[in-house]
XYZ file of C-alpha atoms in Angstrom:
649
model
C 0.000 0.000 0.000
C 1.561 3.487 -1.053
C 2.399 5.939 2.218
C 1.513 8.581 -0.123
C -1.934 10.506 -1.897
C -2.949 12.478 -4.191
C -3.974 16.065 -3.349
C -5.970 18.019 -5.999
C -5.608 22.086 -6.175
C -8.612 23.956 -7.245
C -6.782 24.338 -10.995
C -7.121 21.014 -10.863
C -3.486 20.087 -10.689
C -2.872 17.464 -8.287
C 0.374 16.598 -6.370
C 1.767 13.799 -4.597
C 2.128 13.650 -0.370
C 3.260 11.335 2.485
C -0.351 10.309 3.986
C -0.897 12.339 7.175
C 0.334 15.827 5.944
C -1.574 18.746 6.762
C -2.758 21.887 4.971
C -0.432 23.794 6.647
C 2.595 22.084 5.369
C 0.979 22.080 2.106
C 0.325 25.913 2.522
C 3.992 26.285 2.720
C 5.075 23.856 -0.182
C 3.453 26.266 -2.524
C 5.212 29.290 -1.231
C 6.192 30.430 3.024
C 3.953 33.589 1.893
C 0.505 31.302 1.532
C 1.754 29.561 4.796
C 2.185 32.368 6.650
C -1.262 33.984 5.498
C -3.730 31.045 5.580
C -6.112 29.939 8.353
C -7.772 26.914 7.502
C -8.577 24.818 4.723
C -11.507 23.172 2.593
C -10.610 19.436 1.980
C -13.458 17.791 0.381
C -15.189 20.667 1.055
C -15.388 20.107 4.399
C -13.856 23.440 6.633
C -10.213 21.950 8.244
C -7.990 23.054 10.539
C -4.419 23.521 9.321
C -2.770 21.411 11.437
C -5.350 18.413 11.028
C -3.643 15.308 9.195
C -5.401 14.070 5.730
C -4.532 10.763 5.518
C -6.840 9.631 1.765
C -6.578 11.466 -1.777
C -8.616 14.614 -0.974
C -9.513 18.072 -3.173
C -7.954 21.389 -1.185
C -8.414 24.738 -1.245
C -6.196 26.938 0.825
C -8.243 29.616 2.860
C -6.526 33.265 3.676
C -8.617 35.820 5.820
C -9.707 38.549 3.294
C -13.565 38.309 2.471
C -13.513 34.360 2.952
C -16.668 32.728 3.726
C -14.927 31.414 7.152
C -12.832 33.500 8.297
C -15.561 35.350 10.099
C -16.375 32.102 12.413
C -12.949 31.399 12.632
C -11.935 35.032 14.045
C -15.382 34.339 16.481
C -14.443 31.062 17.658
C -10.530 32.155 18.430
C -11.931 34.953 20.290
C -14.348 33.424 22.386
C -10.782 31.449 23.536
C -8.828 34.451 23.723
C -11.826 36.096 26.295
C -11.428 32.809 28.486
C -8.387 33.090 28.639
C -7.966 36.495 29.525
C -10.998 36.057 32.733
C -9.151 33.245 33.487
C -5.426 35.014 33.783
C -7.332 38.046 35.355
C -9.412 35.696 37.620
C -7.404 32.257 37.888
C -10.387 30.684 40.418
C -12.843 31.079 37.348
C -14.314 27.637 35.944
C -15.106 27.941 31.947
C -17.605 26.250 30.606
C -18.279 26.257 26.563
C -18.163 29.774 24.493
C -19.987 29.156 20.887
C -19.734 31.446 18.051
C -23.163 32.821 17.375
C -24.513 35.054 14.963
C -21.987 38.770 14.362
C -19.791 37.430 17.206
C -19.791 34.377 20.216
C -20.362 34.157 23.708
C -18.616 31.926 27.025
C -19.937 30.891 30.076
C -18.281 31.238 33.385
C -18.477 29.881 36.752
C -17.116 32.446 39.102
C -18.759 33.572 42.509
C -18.272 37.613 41.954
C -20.706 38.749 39.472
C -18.993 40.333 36.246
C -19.445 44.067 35.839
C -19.824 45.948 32.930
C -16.078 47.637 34.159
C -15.161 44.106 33.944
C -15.156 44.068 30.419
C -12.943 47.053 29.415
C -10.889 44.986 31.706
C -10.618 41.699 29.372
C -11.195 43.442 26.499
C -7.625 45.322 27.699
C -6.448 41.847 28.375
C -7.361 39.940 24.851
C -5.831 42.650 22.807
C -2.443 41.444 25.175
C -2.822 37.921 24.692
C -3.795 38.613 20.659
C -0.144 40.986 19.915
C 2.030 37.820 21.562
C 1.243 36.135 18.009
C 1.237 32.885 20.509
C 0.830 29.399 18.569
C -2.597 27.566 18.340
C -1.477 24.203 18.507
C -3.849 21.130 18.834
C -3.310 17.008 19.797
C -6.515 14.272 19.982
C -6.329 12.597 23.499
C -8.479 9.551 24.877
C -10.990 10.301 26.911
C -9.234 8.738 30.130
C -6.561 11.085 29.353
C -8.784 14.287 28.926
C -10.821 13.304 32.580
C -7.582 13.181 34.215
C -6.181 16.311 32.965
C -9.841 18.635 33.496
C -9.797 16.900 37.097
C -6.378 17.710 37.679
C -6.923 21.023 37.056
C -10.274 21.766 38.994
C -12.765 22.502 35.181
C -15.945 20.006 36.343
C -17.874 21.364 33.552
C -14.872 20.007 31.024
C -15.058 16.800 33.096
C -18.928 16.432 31.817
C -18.704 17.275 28.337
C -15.511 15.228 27.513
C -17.898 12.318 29.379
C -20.640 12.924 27.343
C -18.977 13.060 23.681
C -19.842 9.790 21.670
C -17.256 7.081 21.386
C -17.038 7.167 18.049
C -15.811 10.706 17.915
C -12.713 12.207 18.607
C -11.560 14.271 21.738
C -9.758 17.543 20.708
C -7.545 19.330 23.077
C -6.816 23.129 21.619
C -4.376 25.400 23.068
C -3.662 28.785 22.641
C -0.224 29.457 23.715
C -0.261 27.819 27.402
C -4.201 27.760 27.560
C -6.024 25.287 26.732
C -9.556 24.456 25.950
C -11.797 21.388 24.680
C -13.505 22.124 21.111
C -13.697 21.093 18.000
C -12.285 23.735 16.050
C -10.685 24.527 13.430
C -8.956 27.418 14.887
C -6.340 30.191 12.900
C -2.868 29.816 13.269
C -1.864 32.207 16.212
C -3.693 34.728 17.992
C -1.612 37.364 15.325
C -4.206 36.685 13.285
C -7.035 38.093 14.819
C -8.173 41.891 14.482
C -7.134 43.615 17.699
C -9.166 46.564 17.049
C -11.973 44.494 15.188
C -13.869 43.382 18.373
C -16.462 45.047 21.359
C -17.170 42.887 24.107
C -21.037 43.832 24.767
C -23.088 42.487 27.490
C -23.292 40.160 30.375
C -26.156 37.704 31.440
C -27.330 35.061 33.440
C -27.218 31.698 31.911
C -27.877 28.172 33.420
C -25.612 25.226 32.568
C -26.769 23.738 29.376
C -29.988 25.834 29.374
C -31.278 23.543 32.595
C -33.052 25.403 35.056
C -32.170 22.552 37.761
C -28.262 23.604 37.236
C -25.828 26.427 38.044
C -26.123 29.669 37.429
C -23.990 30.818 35.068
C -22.693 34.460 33.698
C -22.500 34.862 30.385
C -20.573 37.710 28.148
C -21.325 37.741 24.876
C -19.275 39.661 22.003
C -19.116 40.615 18.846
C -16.137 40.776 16.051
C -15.929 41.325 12.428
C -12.447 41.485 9.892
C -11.731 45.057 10.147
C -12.403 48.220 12.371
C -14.691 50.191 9.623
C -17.003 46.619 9.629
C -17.043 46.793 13.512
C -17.943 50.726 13.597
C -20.814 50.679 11.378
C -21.908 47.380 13.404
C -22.254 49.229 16.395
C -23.921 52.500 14.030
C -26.442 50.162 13.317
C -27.068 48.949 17.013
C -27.391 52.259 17.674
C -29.915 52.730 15.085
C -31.752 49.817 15.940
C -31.935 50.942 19.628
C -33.565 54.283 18.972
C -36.192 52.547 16.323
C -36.882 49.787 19.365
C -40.903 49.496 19.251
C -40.656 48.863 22.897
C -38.805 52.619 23.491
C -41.293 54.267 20.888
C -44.668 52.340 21.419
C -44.214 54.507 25.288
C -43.130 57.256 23.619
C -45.809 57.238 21.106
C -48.635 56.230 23.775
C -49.552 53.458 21.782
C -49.437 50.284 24.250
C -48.058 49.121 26.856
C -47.068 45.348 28.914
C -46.985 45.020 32.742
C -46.483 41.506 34.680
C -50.004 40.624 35.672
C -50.403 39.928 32.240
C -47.069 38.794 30.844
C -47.141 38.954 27.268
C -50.081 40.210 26.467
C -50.428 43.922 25.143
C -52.959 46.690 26.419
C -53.499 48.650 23.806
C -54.038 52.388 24.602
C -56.364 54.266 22.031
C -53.445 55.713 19.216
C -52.012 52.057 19.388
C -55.329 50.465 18.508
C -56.464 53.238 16.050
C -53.659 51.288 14.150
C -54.603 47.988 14.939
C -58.216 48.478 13.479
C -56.925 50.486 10.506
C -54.701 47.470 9.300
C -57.508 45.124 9.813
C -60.322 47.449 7.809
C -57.393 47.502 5.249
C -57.283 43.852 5.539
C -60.936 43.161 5.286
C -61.108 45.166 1.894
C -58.068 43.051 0.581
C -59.753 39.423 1.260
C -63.105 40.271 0.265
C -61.503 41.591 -3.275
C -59.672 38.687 -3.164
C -63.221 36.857 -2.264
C -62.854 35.770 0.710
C -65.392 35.620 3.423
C -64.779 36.227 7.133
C -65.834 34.268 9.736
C -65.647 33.772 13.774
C -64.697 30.991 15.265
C -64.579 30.116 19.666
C -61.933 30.477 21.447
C -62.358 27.867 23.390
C -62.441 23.788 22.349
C -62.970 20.915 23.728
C -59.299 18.813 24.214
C -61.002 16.254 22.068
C -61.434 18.017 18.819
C -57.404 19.549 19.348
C -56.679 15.453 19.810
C -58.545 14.811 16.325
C -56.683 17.567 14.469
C -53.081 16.059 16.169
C -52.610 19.333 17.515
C -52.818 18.311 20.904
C -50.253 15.478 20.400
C -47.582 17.708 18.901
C -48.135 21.388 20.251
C -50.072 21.175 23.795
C -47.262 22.236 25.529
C -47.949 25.746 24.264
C -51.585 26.016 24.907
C -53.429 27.220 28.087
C -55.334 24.910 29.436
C -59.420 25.739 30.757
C -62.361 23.920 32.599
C -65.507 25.349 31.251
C -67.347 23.294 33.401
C -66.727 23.880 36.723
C -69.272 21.407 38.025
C -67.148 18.699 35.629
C -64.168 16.770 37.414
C -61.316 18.939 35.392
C -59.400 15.889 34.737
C -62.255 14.642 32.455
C -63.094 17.982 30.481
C -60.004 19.655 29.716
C -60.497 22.407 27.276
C -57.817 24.973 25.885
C -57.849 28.379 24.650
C -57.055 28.536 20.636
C -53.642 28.528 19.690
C -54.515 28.921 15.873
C -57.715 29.022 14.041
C -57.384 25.760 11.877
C -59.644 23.272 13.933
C -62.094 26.014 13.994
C -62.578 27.016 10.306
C -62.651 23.451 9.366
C -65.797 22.648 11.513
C -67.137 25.628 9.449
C -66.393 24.081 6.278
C -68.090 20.474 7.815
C -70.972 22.415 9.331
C -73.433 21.246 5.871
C -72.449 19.484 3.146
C -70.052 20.824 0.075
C -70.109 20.518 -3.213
C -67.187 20.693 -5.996
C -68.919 24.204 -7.020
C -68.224 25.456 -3.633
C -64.720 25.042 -4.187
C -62.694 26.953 -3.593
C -64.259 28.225 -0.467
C -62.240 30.630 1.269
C -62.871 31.562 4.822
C -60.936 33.921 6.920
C -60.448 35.301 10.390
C -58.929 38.223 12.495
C -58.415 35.086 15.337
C -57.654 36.372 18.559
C -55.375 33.314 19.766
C -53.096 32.071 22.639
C -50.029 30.660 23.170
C -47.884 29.729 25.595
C -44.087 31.458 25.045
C -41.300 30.937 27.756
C -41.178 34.750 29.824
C -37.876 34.471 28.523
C -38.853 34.697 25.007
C -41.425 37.658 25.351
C -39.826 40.361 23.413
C -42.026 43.185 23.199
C -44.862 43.081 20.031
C -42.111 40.806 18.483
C -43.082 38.108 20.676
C -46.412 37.735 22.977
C -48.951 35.344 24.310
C -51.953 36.963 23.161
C -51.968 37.725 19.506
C -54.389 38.223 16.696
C -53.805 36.332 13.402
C -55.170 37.411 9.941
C -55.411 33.777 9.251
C -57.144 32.026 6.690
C -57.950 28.800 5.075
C -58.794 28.181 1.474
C -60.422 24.891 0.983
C -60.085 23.419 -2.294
C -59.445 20.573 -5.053
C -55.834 19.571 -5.488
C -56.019 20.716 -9.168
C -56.617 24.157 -7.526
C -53.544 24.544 -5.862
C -52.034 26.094 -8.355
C -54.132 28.674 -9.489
C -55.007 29.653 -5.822
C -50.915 30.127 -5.457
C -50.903 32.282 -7.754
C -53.670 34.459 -6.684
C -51.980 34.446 -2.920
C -48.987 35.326 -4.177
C -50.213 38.118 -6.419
C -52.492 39.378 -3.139
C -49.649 39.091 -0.430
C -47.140 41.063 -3.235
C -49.856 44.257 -3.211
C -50.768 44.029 0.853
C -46.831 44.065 1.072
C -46.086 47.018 -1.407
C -48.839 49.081 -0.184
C -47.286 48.288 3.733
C -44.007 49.769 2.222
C -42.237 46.544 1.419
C -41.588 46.548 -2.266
C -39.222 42.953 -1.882
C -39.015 39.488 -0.409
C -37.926 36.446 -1.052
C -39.643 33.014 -0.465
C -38.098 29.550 1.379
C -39.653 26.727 0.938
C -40.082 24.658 4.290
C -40.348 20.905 3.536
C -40.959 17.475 5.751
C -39.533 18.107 9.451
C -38.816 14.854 11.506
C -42.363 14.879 13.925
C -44.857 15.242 11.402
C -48.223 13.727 10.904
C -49.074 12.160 7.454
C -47.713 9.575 5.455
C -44.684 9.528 3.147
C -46.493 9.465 -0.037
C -48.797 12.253 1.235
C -45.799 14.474 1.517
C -43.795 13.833 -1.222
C -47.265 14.713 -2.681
C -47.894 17.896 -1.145
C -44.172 18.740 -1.062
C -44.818 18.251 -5.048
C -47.798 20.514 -5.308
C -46.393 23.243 -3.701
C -43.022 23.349 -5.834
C -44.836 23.161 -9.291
C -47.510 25.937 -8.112
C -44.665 28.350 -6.583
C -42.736 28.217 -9.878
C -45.534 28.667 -11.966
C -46.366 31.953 -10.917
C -42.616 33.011 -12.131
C -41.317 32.905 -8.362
C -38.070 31.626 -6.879
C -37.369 29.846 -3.690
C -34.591 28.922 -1.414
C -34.435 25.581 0.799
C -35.348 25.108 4.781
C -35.050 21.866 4.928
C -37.449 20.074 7.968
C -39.131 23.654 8.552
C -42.338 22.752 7.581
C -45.712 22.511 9.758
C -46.029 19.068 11.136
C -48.997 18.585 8.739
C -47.241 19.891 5.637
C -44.854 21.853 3.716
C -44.761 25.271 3.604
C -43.756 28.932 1.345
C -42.392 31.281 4.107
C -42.413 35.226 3.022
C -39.466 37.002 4.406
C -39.850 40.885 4.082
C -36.420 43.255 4.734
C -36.777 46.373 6.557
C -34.916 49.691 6.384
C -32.539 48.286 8.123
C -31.471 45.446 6.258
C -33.011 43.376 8.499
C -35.403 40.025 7.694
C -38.533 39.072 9.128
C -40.704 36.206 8.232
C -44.085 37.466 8.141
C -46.544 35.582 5.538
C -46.718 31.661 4.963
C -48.849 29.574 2.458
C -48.682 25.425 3.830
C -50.813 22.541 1.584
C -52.453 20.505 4.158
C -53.659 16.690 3.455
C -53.751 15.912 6.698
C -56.122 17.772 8.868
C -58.989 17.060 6.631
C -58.033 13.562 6.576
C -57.845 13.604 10.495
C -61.086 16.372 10.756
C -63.085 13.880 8.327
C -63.513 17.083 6.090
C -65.251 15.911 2.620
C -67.306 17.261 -0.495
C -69.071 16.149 -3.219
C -67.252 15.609 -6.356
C -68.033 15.870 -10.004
C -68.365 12.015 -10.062
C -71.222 12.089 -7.406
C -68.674 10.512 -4.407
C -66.908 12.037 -1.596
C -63.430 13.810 -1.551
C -61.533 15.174 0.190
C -60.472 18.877 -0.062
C -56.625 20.418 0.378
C -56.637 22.822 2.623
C -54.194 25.979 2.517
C -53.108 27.595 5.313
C -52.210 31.173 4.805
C -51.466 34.545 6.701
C -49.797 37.569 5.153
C -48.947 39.455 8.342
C -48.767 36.802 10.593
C -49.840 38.219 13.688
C -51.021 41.768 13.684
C -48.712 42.620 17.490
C -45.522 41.496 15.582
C -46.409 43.148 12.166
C -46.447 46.422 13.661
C -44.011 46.017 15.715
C -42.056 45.375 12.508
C -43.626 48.413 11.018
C -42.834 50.760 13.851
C -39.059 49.945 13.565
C -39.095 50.122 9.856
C -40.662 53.672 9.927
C -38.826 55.019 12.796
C -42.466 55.575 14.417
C -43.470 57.636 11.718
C -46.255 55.867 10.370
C -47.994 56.292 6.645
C -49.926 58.825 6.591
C -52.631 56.415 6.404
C -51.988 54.535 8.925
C -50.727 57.453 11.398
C -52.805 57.158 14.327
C -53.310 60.722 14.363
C -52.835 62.281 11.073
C -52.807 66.060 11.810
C -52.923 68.257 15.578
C -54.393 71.236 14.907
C -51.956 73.689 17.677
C -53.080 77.296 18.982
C -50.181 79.726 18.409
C -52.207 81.947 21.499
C -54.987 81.687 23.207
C -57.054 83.628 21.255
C -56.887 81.142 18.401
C -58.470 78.531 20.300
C -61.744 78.404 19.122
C -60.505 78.646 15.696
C -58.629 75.719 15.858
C -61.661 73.591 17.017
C -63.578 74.894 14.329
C -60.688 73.947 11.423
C -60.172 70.391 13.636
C -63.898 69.916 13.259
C -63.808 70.579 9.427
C -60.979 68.390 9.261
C -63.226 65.212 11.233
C -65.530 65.853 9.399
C -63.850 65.204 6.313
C -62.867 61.522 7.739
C -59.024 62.756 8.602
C -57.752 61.483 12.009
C -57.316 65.196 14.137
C -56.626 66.422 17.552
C -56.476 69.954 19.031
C -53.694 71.107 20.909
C -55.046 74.244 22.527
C -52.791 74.260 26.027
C -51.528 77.115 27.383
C -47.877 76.398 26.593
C -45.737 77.914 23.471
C -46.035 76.711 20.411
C -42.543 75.389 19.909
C -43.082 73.296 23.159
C -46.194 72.135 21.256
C -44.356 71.005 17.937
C -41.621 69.409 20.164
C -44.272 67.070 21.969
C -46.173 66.333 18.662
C -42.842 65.490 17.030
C -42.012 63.081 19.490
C -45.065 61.387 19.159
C -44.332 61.490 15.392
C -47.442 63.149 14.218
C -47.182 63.839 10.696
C -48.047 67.270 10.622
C -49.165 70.125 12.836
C -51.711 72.645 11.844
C -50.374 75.848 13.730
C -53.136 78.718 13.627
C -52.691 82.241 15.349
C -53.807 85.764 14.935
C -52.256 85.663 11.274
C -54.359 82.442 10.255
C -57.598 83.812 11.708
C -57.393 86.986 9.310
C -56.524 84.772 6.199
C -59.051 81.692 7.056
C -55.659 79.738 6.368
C -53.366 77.019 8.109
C -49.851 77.214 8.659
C -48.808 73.918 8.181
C -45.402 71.447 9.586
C -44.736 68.438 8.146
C -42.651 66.134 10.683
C -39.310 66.254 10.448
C -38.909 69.240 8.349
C -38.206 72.624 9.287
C -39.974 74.398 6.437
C -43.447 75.813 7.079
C -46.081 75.878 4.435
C -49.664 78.016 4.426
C -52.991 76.786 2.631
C -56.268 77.732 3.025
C -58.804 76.088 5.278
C -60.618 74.706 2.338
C -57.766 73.828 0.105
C -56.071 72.101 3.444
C -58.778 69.803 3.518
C -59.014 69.128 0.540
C -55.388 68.562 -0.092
C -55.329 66.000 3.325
C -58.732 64.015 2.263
C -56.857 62.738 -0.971
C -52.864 62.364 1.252
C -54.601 59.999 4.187
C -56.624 57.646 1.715
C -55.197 53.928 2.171
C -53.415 52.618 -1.027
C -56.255 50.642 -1.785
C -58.441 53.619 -1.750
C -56.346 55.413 -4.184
């Protein structure tokens, strides 16, 4: 048997080796400049460390740091060694624990009896950029496992102990170090700590975490941080932190008076009147959509029996997440257990079962603003983004599976308007298909999986892959909008359903005189109408479309003699159908404009002595400095066509 193999460069020239040389020492047979700058490797396309051995004839591609797909995780991973290391030679009594890389940076977990503080971290961060200019060696070596639980116990790191006792025989143990420190992990890692940015990292925040995310265990304290190749990447990072934090919906849904969350009701919003004025103008808006789009709304309880959730196989796979009810009070509870609706699907279908259906009813398409529960960890409520208590403008379109298609294409053609006229003028569509705990058979899946596919790239759309992201009952189209920011949020999804009308006993009439039964598509365009404008909020900075401004225009007093002539134009103005307020404190009128503009009113109606004599407005549009002046009459006329919805237009 040869000792040597065959490695092939990406030019497709291939060269001979002794079996168990690494990339590194390839790196530097092609010149000591590639072996000096490289930091891993692709062999096989798998991502390798340089010092790993290949030991079979393999394909390799030599990585270096600029703009490579991995150098990013790389310069994480290092780093989130490089911050042990530096709590641990600041602190030597600290335990470590694991420190994964994590999306824009990584985090570690410590076990140390002083609580970190955020002083603490200029401290390491001092200490890392130390430990990063001695260029020490990363160096590596696979132990047996006796040999690893010898050397953590030896040296006091019990939370080493149990992950080297939990990795599976059949894979290896790898002991990293990074000049005298050392670590467990799988790596690959870069070269020496040279190699990572000194000024292209921010450590960030520190929080509580338990040990592997179990309640029962330790408390640990967690410091995340974040890294990127170059100082200008890092800066505009932190810009857009910054950015984000002042568009927070939280910070601007106070500021704003729209809502607010306290804990006797833990994720679930009250809604103060400016914040629902919004709420009910996106679901008129809504309402006008579907019916164009002929669909028919409906109500549905929202509370069923634990029997009908068991039929559907929503008990089976999601009852974790829904709250639990005894309607009957006289009724042992542990015979009648009832829930509050997590989703509207059980629901609508008894609709469509409720009398019996024919093909010409098809497709029937029922829909509902579905005020539903669900149970979300407190540590998971985030604001609108994530709640308990949420309405869904859900809907289910009930048809024959040649109808898939066509119906598609109409969703896609209605969520692509809703979507524009909402501000978002792109998105891009994954396709979700089979996850491991689903209900259904194989053959219904690859059929629905099928249906989906052909009827998505019919109506000229593209997709990409989530693989095992669908619904447990079938595959799915998510709808992923991006907002000002350059941010992504799924909103809308479409899912073909086989199942719950098999399991629901859902059936019509066919053209052959026997029963069928329907498809059913699930399908939202918002999702949930909390999150959606929550989404909206930070896309718009708070300031709404006009239309959807929760008050469109404040009609201000310049002095008090103006007062009642400011009523009068705010009554013209209501009158009209525009959404108006007065403003006729005693306070100056630039105090006035700086309240309103907070509360990102669009535009301010100032009226004094001047605008009496002229039967005019002087009018400030938010965010500008320039003042304009229109009649009474032209004002309102101008505003009745501006606050229209798109749809009205």
């Amino acid at each position: 048997m040869s000792d040597q193999i065959s490695i092939t460069f990406p030019d497709n020239i291939s060269k001979k080796y002794n079996k168990g040389v690494t990339p590194a020492e390839i790196a530097h047979s092609i010149s000591p400049s590639l072996g000096k700058k490289a930091i891993s490797a692709q062999v096989n396309d798998v991502h390798w460390d340089l010092q790993w051995p290949i030991y079979e004839d393999s394909s390799i591609q030599i990585n270096q740091m600029d703009d490579n797909p991995h150098s990013l995780e790389l310069i994480r991973h290092d780093l989130a060694h490089v911050m042990a290391r530096a709590v641990q030679e600041i602190w030597p009594d600290t335990k470590v624990t694991i420190g994964p890389v994590i999306e824009n940076g990584w985090y570690y977990d410590f076990d140390r009896d002083t609580p970190f503080t955020p002083g603490d971290l200029e401290v390491i961060e001092k200490k890392m950029k130390e430990i990063i200019n001695l260029r020490d060696k990363v160096s590596f070596e696979v132990w047996d496992r006796a040999r690893a639980l010898e050397y953590y116990r030896k040296t006091n790191e019990p939370y080493k102990v149990e992950l080297v006792e939990h990795i599976p025989d059949d894979q290896e143990i790898k002991m990293y170090w990074h000049g005298d420190w050392q670590d467990l992990c799988r790596g690959p890692h870069l070269q020496h700590t040279g190699q990572l940015p000194a000024d292209g990292f921010k450590l960030m925040s520190i929080a509580g975490a338990y040990w592997r995310g179990d309640s029962r265990n330790k408390m640990l304290q967690r410091i995340y941080g974040i890294a990127f190749r170059r100082r200008t990447d890092l800066k505009d990072y932190l810009n857009f932190l910054e950015e984000a934090k002042k568009r927070d919906h939280r910070r601007l849904g106070s500021e704003m008076n729209l809502f607010h969350f306290q804990d006797e009701a833990p994720g679930m919003v009250f809604w103060h009147p400016d914040g629902w004025t919004i709420c009910k103008e996106m679901k008129s808006y809504m309402n006008r959509k579907q019916i164009a789009y002929g669909y028919q709304e409906v109500n549905t309880p929202m509370v069923l029996d634990r029997t009908l959730w068991e039929k559907s196989g929503h008990w089976e796979k999601f009852h974790e997440h829904m709250f639990l009810v005894n309607v009957d009070m006289e009724i042992d509870p542990t015979e009648r257990i009832s829930a509050l609706k997590p989703m509207n699907c059980p629901g609508h279908v008894q609709i469509f079962n409720n009398g019996q259906k024919s093909y010409r009813d098809l497709p029937l398409r029922i829909a509902e603003f579905g005020s539903c529960t669900r149970y979300e960890p407190s540590g998971a409520l985030h604001g609108l983004m994530r709640v308990r208590g949420f309405v869904q403008d859900d809907a289910h379109i009930f048809c024959e599976e040649s109808q898939i298609q066509s119906e598609t294409k109409d969703f896609i053609e209605m969520l692509s308007g809703i979507y524009r006229d909402f501000g978002f003028d792109e998105f891009k569509i994954m396709f979700s298909d089979r996850p491991d705990v689903r209900a259904g058979t194989s053959e219904t899946w690859d059929k629905a999986e099928e249906s989906l596919k052909k009827a998505t790239l019919a109506t000229g759309s593209t997709f990409g892959l989530n693989p095992g992201e669908g619904a447990f009952y079938g595959p799915k189209l998510e709808f992923i909008l991006t907002d000002s920011l350059g941010r992504e949020w799924q909103c809308g999804t479409l899912q073909v359903d086989f199942v719950l009308p098999e399991h629901l006993d859902s059936t019509y009439i066919g053209r052959d005189g026997n029963k069928h039964r329907p498809v059913i598509l699930h399908r939202a365009i918002l999702g949930s109408f909390e999150r959606f404008l929550g989404i909206l909020i930070e896309n718009y900075a708070g300031k709404m479309p006009l239309w959807l401004a929760p008050t469109q225009i404040v009609v201000a007093s310049i002095v008090s003699e103006a007062n009642d002539y400011a009523e009068d134009v705010a009554h013209k103005l209501m009158e009209a159908g525009i959404r108006v307020k007065t403003d006729t404190r005693n306070e100056k009128i630039g105090y006035k404009v700086r309240e309103h503009s907070l509360a990102k009113v669009p535009y301010i109606f100032a009226v004094g002595a001047r605008e009496i004599a002229e039967n005019s407005v002087s009018i400030r549009t938010l965010g500008e400095k320039r003042v304009s002046n229109l009649s009474v009459n032209e004002a309102v006329t101008k505003f009745v066509e501006l606050v229209r919805a798109p749809d009205a237009k």
